Coordinates of C-alpha atoms in Angstrom, one line a residue:
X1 CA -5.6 2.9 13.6
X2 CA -5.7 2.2 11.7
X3 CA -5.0 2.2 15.3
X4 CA -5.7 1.1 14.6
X5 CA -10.3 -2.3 13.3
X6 CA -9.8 -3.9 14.9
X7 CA -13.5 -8.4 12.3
X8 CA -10.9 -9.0 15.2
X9 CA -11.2 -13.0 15.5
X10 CA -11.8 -14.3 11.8
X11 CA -10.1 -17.2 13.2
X12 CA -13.2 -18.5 15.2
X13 CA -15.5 -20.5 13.8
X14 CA -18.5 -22.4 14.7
X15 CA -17.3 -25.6 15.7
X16 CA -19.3 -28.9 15.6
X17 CA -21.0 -28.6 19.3
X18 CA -21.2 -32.5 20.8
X19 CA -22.7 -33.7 24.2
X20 CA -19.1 -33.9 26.2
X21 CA -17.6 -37.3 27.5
X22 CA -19.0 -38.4 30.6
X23 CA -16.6 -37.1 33.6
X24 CA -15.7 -34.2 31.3
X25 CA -16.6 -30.7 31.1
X26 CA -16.7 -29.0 27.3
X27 CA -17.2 -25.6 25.6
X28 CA -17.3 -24.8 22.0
X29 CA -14.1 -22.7 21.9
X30 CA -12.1 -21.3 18.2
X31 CA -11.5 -24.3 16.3
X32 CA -13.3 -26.7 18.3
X33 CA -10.6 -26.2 21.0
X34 CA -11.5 -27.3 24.6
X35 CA -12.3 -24.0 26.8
X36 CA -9.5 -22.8 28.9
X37 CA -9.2 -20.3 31.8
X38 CA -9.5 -17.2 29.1
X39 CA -12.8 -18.0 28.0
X40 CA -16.0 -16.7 29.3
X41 CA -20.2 -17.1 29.0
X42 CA -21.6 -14.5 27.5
X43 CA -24.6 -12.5 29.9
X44 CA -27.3 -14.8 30.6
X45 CA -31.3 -13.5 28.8
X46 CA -30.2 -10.6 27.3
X47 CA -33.4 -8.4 27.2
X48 CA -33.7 -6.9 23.4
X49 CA -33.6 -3.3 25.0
X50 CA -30.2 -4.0 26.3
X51 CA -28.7 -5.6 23.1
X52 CA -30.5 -2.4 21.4
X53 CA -28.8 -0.2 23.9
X54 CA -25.2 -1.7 23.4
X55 CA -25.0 -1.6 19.6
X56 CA -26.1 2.1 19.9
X57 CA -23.7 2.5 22.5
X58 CA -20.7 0.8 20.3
X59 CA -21.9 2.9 17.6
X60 CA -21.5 6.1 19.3
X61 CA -18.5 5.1 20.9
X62 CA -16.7 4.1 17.8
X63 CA -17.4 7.2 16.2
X64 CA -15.8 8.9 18.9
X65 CA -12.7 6.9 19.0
X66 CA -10.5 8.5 16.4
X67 CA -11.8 12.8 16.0
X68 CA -9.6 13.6 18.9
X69 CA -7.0 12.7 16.8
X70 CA -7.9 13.1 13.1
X71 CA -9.6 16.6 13.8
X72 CA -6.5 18.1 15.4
X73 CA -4.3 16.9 12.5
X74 CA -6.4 18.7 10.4
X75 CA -5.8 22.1 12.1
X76 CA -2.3 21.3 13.2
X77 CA -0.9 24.4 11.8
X78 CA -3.2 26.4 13.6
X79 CA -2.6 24.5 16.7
X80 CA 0.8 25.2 16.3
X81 CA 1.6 28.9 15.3
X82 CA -1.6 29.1 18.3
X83 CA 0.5 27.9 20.8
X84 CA 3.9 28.2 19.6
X85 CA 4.8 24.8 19.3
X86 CA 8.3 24.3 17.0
X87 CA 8.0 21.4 14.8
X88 CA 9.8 18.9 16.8
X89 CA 7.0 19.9 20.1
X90 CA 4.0 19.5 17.3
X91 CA 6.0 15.6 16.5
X92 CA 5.2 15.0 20.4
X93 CA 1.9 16.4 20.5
X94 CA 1.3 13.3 16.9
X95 CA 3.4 10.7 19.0
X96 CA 0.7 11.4 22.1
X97 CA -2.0 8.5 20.6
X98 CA 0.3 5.7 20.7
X99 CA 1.6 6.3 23.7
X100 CA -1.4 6.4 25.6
X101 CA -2.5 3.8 23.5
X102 CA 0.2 1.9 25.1
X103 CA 0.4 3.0 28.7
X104 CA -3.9 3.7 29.1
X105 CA -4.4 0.3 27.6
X106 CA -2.7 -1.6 30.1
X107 CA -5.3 -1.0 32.8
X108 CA -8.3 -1.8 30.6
X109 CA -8.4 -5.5 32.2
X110 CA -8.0 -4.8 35.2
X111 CA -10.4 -2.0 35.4
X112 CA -12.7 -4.3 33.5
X113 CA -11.9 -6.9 36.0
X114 CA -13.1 -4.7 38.9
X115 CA -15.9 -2.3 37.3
X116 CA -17.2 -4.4 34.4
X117 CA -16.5 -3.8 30.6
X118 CA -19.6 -1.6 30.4
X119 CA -18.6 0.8 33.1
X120 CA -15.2 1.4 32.0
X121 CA -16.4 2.2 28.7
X122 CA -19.5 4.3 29.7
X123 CA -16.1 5.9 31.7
X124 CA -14.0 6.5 29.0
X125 CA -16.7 7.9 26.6
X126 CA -17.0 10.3 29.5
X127 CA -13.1 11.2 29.5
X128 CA -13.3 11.8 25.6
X129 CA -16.0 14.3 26.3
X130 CA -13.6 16.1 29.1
X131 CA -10.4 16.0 27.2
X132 CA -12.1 17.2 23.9
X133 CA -14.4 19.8 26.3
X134 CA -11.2 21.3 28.1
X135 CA -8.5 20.9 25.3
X136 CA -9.9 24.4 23.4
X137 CA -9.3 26.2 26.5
X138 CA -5.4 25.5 27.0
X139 CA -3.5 28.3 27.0
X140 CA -0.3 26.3 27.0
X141 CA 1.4 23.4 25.3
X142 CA 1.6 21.5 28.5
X143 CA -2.4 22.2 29.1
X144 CA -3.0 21.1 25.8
X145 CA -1.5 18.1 26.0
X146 CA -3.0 17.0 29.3
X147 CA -6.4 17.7 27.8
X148 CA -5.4 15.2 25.1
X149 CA -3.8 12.6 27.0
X150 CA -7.6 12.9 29.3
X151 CA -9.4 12.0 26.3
X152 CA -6.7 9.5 24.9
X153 CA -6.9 7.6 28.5
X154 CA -10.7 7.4 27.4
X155 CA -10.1 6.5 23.7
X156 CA -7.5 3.6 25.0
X157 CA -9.2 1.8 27.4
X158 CA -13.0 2.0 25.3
X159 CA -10.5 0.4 22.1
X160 CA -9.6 -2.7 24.2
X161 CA -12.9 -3.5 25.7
X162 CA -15.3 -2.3 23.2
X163 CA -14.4 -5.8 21.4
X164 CA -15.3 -7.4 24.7
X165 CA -18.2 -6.5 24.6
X166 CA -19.3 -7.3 21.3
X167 CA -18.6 -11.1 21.8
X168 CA -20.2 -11.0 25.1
X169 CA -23.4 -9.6 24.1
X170 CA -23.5 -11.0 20.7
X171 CA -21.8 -14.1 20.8
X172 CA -23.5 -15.8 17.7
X173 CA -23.1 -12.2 15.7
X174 CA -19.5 -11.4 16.4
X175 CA -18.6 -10.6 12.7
X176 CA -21.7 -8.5 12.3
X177 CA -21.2 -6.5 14.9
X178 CA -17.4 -6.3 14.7
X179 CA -18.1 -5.1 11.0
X180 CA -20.5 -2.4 12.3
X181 CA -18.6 -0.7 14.7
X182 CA -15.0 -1.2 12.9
X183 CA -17.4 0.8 10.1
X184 CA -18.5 3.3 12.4
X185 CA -14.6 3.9 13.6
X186 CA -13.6 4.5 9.9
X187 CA -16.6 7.0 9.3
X188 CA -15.6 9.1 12.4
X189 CA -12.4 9.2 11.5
X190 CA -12.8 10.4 7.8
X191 CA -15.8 12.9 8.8
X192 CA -13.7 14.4 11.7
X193 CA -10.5 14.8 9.1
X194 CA -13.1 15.9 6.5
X195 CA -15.2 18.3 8.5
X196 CA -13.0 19.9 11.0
X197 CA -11.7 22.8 8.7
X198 CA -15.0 23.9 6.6
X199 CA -16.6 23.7 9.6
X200 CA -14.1 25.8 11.5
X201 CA -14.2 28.6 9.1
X202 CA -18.3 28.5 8.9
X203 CA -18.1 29.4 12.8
X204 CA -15.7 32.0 12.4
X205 CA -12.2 30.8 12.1
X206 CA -11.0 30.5 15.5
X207 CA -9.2 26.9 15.8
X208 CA -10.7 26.3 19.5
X209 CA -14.1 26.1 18.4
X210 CA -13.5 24.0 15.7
X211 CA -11.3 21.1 18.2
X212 CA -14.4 21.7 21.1
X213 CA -17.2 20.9 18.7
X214 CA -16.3 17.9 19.1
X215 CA -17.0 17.4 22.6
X216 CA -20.8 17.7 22.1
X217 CA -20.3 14.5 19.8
X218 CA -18.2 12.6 23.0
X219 CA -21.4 13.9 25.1
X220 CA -23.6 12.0 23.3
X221 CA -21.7 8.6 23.0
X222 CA -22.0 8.7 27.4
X223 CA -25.8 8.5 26.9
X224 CA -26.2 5.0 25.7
X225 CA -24.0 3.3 28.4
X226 CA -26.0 5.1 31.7
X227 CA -28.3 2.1 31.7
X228 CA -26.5 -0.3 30.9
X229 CA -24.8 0.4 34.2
X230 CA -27.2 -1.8 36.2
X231 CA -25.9 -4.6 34.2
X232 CA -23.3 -6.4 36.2
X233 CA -23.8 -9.8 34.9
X234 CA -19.8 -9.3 33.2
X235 CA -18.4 -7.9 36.9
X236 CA -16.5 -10.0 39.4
X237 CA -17.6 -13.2 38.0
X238 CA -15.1 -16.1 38.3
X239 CA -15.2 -16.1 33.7
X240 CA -14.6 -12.5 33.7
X241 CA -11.9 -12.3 36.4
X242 CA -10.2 -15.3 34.7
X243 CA -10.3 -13.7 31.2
X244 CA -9.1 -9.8 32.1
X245 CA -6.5 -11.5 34.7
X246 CA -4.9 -13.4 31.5
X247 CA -4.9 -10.5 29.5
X248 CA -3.3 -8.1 31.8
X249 CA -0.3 -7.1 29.3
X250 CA -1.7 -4.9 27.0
X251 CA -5.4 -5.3 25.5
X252 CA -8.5 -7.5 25.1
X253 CA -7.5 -10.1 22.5
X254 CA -9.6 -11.3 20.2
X255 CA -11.5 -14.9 21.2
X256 CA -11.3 -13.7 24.6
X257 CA -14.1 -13.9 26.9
X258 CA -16.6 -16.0 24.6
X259 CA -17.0 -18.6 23.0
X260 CA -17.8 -19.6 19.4
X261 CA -21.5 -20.2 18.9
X262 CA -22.4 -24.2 18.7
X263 CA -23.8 -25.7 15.9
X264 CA -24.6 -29.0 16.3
X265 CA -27.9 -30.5 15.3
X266 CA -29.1 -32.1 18.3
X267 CA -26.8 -31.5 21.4
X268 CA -24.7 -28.4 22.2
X269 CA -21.6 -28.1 24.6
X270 CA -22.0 -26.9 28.2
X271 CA -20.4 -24.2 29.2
X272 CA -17.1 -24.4 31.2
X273 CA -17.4 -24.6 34.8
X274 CA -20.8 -26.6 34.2
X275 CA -21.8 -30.1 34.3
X276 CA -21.9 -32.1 31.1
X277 CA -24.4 -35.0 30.2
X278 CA -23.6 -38.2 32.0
X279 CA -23.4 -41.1 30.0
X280 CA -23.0 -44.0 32.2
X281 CA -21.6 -43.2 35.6
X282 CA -23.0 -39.9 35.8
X283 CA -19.9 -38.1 37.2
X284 CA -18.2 -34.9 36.2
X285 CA -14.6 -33.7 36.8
X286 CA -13.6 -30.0 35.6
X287 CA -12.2 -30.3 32.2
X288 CA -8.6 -29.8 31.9
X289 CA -6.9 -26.1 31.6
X290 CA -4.7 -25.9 28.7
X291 CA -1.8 -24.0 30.1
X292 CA -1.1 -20.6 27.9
X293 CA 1.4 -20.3 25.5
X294 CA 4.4 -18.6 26.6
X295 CA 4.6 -16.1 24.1
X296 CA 7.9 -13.8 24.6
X297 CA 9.6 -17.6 23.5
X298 CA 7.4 -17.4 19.3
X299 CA 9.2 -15.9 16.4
X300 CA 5.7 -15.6 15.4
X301 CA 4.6 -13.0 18.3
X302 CA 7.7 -11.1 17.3
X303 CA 6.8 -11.0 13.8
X304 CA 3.3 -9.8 14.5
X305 CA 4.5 -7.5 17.2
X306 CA 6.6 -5.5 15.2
X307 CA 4.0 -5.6 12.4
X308 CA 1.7 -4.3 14.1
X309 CA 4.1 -1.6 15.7
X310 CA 4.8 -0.8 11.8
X311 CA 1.6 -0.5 10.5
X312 CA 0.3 1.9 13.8
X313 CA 3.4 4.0 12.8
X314 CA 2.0 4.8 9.3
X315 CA -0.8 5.2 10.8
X316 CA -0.4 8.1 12.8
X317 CA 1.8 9.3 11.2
X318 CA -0.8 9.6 8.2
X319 CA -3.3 11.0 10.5
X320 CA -1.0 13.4 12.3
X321 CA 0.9 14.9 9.3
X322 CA -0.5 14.2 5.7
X323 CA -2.6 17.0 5.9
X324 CA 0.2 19.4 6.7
X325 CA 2.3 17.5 3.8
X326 CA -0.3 18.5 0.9
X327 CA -0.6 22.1 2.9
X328 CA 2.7 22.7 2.3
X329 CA 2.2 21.5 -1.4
X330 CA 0.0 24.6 -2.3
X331 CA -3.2 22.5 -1.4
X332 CA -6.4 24.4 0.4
X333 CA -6.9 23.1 4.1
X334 CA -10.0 22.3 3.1
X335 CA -8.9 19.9 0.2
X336 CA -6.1 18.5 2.5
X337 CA -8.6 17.6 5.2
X338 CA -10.7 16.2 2.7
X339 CA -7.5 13.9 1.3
X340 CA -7.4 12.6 5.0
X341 CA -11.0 11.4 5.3
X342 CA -10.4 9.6 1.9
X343 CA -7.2 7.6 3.5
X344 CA -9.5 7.0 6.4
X345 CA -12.5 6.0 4.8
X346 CA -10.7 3.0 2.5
X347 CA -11.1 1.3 5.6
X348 CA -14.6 0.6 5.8
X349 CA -15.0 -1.4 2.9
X350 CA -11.7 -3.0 3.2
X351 CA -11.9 -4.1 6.9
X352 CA -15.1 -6.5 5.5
X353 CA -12.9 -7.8 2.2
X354 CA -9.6 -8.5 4.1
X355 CA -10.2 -10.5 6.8
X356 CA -12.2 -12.7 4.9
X357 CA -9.7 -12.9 1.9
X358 CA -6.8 -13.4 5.1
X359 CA -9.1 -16.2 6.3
X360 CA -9.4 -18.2 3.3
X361 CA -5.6 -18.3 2.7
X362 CA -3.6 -20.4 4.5
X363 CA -0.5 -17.7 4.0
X364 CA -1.3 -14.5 4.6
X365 CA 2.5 -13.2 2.9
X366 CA 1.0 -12.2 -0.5
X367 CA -1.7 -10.1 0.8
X368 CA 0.7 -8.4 3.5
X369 CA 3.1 -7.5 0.3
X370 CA -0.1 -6.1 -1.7
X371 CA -0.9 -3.4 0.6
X372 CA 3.0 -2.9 1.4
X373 CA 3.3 -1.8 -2.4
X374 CA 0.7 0.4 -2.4
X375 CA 1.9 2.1 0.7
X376 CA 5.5 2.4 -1.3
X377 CA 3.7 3.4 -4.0
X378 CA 1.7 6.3 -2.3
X379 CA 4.8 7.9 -0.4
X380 CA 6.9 7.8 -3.6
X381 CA 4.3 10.2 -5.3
X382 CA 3.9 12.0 -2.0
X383 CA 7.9 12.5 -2.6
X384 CA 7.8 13.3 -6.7
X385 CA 4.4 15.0 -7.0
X386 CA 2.6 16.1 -3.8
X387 CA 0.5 17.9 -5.4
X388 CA -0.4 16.8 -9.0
X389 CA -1.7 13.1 -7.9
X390 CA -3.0 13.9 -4.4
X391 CA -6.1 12.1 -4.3
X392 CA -4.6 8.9 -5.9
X393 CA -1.9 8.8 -3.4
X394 CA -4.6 9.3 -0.8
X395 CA -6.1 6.8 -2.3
X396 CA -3.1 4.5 -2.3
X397 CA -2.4 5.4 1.4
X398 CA -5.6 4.5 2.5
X399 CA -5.2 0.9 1.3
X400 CA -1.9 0.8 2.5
X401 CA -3.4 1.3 5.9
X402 CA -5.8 -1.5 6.1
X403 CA -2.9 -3.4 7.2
X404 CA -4.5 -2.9 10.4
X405 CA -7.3 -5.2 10.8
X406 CA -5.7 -7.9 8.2
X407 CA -2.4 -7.6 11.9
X408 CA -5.8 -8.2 13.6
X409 CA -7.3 -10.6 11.6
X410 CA -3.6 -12.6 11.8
X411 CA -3.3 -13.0 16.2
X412 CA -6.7 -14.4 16.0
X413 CA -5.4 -17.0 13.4
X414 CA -2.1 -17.6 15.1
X415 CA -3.1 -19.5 18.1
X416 CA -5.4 -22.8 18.8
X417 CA -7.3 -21.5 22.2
X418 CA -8.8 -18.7 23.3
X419 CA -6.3 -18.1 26.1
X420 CA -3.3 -18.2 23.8
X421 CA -5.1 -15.7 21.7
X422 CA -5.8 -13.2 24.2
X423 CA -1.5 -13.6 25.6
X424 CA -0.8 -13.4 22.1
X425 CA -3.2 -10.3 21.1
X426 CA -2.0 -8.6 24.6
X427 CA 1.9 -9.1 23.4
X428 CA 1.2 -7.7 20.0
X429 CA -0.2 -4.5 20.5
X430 CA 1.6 -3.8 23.2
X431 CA 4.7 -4.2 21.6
X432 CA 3.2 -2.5 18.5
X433 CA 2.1 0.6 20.4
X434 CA 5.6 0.9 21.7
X435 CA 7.3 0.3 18.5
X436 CA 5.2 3.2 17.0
X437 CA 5.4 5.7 19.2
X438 CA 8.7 7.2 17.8
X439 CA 7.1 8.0 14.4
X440 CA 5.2 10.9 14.6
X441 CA 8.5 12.4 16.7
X442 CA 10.8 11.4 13.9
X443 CA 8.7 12.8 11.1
X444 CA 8.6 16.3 13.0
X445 CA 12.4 16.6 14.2
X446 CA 13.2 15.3 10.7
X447 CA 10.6 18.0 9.0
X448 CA 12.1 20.9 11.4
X449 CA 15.9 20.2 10.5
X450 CA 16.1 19.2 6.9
X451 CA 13.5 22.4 5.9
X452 CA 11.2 20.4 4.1
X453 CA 9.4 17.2 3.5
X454 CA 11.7 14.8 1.1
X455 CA 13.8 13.0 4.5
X456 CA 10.5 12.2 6.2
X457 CA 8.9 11.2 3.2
X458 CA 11.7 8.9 2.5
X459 CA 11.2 7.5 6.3
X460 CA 7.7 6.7 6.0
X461 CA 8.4 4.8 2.6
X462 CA 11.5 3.0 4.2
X463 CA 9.3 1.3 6.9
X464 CA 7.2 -0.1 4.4
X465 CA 10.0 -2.4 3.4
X466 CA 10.7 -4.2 7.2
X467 CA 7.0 -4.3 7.6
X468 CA 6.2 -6.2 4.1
X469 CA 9.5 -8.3 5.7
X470 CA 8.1 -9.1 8.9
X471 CA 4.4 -8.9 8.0
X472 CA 5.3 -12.3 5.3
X473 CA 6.6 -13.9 8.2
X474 CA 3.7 -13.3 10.1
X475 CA 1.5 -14.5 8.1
X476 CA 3.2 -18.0 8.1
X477 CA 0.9 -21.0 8.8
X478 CA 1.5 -21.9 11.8
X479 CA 0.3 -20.9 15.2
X480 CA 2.3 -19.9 18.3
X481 CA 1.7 -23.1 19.9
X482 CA 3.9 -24.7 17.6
X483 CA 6.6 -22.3 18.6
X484 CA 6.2 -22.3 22.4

């Protein structure tokens, strides 16, 4: 959301690739780490159509990932008086994303583990289409909000295994390619909160039509994975099933399921599960499995946990209700939806500058206080002067959220292997997603009872203080290993 944008694994590096000890088996893993079960070889001969295929494909699909939610805050109070929803049912119908986020995501590795990445994701592109397709036709609350749990399902599982995809197809690209579809997320998030009500009026008003254009966008994202279908290289292999069985928790982690690209001069590491050089006897044993951290036992997971569960909880918040907070300031739906794609749309520069700034600092605390501030600083003018300084607390808001790929950026540095990255990615979001479902819920039972906006206001600026707290310790240097 910033949802969560997700430069996931900053943390890897090349590492110095040297022929392994004879009787050994090596990979080139994050930090020159030896491979463990969680890692995975990327497909074998890639044909250029294919890799041209999936970076359309994780174009279109990132695009898609956020209008089911940004659009609808956008026309919320039309949603709302449309289908009678009080305030406290419209806090639900915001508190819907992480929930599914945090429930859908779950299955994601073991779906991935059975199908392949590429057909679950061709599979939720096509449940985004449905959910968006069917959601304009609800005549109820409930309807409506099985529509948008459909397209959720789809929205959650394509989050945790689009990044899966992107280090198995592009192994020696994965910043690139995590920068282009993290900047395609943030572009469909700020066009959908920016487009959604000018575009509604120009087709007559009518609320449904402006929620079920969006389906025909879905529709095309489905294309670009049919082909890709009779790719199975990534399905049922004993890599993949190792990788998606460690992850099972919660989400694809970043470092997961590849390894960092080799860049020795003249010899490179095998892969894991292959043989390596001989240098005298010419035997080869398997190379030793680190065992995984236990996680639940690092202050460190808890810290980034419950960051994480704080930033998602601005997030959708944000995207669910700031809109209706500048409509109820005197400003045009139009304008307000516009404000939203600004909030949104600070994240495509900033998810390139903060994960390399977070990399090159051994402490990650300062940067964590920085956009804490301006998130303080944003709902404090929200509270004094809706209004009169709306696009500068959009503006502030929107840096304030890039706390989401810096929480990212932070579980790829705060583990040594790939394995104890993808426990501790899996433990953080999935503790995050919980932690943030009760927002959006708050904010609308709060808006409903006090009459206006200055309590919820309050709460969203409150949160900011625990998550500068817990984000500092965080962003420690140390890595769960330490703690485990």
């Amino acid at each position: 959301m910033p949802d969560e944008s997700k430069t996931l694994d900053p943390a890897v590096r090349p590492a110095a690739a040297t022929a392994a000890p004879s009787g050994t088996t090596a990979a080139a893993t994050p930090s020159g780490a030896t491979a463990t079960a969680g890692d995975s070889p990327v497909p074998a001969r890639a044909h250029r159509w294919t890799l041209g295929l999936v970076t359309v494909g994780l174009v279109l699909a990132a695009l898609n990932l956020r209008p089911a939610i940004t659009s609808l805050g956008a026309l919320l109070e039309e949603v709302s008086e449309g289908l009678h929803m009080s305030g406290s049912v419209a806090g639900v119908l915001t508190s819907v994303p992480p929930l599914c986020f945090a429930v859908f995501g779950i299955t994601a590795p073991r779906l991935a583990r059975r199908f392949g990445p590429v057909a679950v994701v061709c599979a939720g592109m096509a449940a985004i289409f449905t959910g968006l397709l069917l959601r304009p036709f609800a005549s109820g609350t409930a309807g409506f909000l099985a529509a948008s749990a459909l397209a959720l399902m789809g929205i959650a599982v394509s989050n945790v295994l689009m990044p899966v995809i992107v280090k198995r197809y592009f192994p020696d690209r994965v910043g690139s390619m995590t920068g282009l579809y993290s900047m395609a997320l943030a572009l469909g998030t700020s066009v959908a909160a920016a487009a959604t009500v000018p575009m509604t009026e120009a087709l007559g008003g009518d609320w449904r039509i402006g929620l079920g254009v969006w389906a025909a966008v879905a529709a095309l994202a489905v294309l670009p994975w049919i082909p890709l279908l009779r790719d199975r290289s990534d399905a049922g292999r004993p890599g993949e099933r190792a990788a998606t069985s460690t992850n099972a928790p919660g989400t694809s982690a970043p470092g997961a399921g590849t390894r960092a690209p080799a860049t020795g001069t003249d010899s490179t590491a095998p892969s894991a599960g292959t043989r390596a050089p001989a240098t005298g006897t010419g035997s080869a044993a398997p190379a030793e499995a680190a065992a995984p951290p236990r996680v639940t036992r690092s202050r460190t997971a808890w810290a980034l946990g419950c960051f994480f569960g704080l930033q998602a909880t601005g997030a959708y918040i944000t995207m669910g209700w700031m809109p209706q907070i500048f409509r109820d300031a005197g400003v045009p739906a139009s304008t307000a939806g516009v404000l939203l794609a600004v909030t949104m749309v600070m994240g495509v520069p900033l998810a390139f500058v903060i994960p390399r700034l977070a990399t090159r600092m051994r402490n990650q605390g300062p940067i964590v206080v920085a956009l804490g501030l301006c998130g303080l600083g944003g709902y404090t003018g929200l509270f004094l002067a809706p209004a009169a300084g709306a696009w500068a607390w959009a503006l502030l808001l929107g840096v304030s959220n890039c706390a989401f790929p810096l929480a990212l950026t932070m579980i790829g540095m705060r583990s040594r292997t790939g394995a104890g990255v993808v426990r501790l990615s899996a433990f953080a979001q999935s503790v995050g997603y919980l932690i943030s479902i009760p927002g959006p819920l708050l904010v609308g039972v709060l808006y409903q009872h006090s009459g206006g906006w200055g309590l919820p206001i309050a709460l969203m600026g409150g949160l900011m203080v625990p998550q500068m707290i817990v984000g500092t310790l965080a962003g420690r240097d140390r890595t769960v290993e330490d703690e485990c």
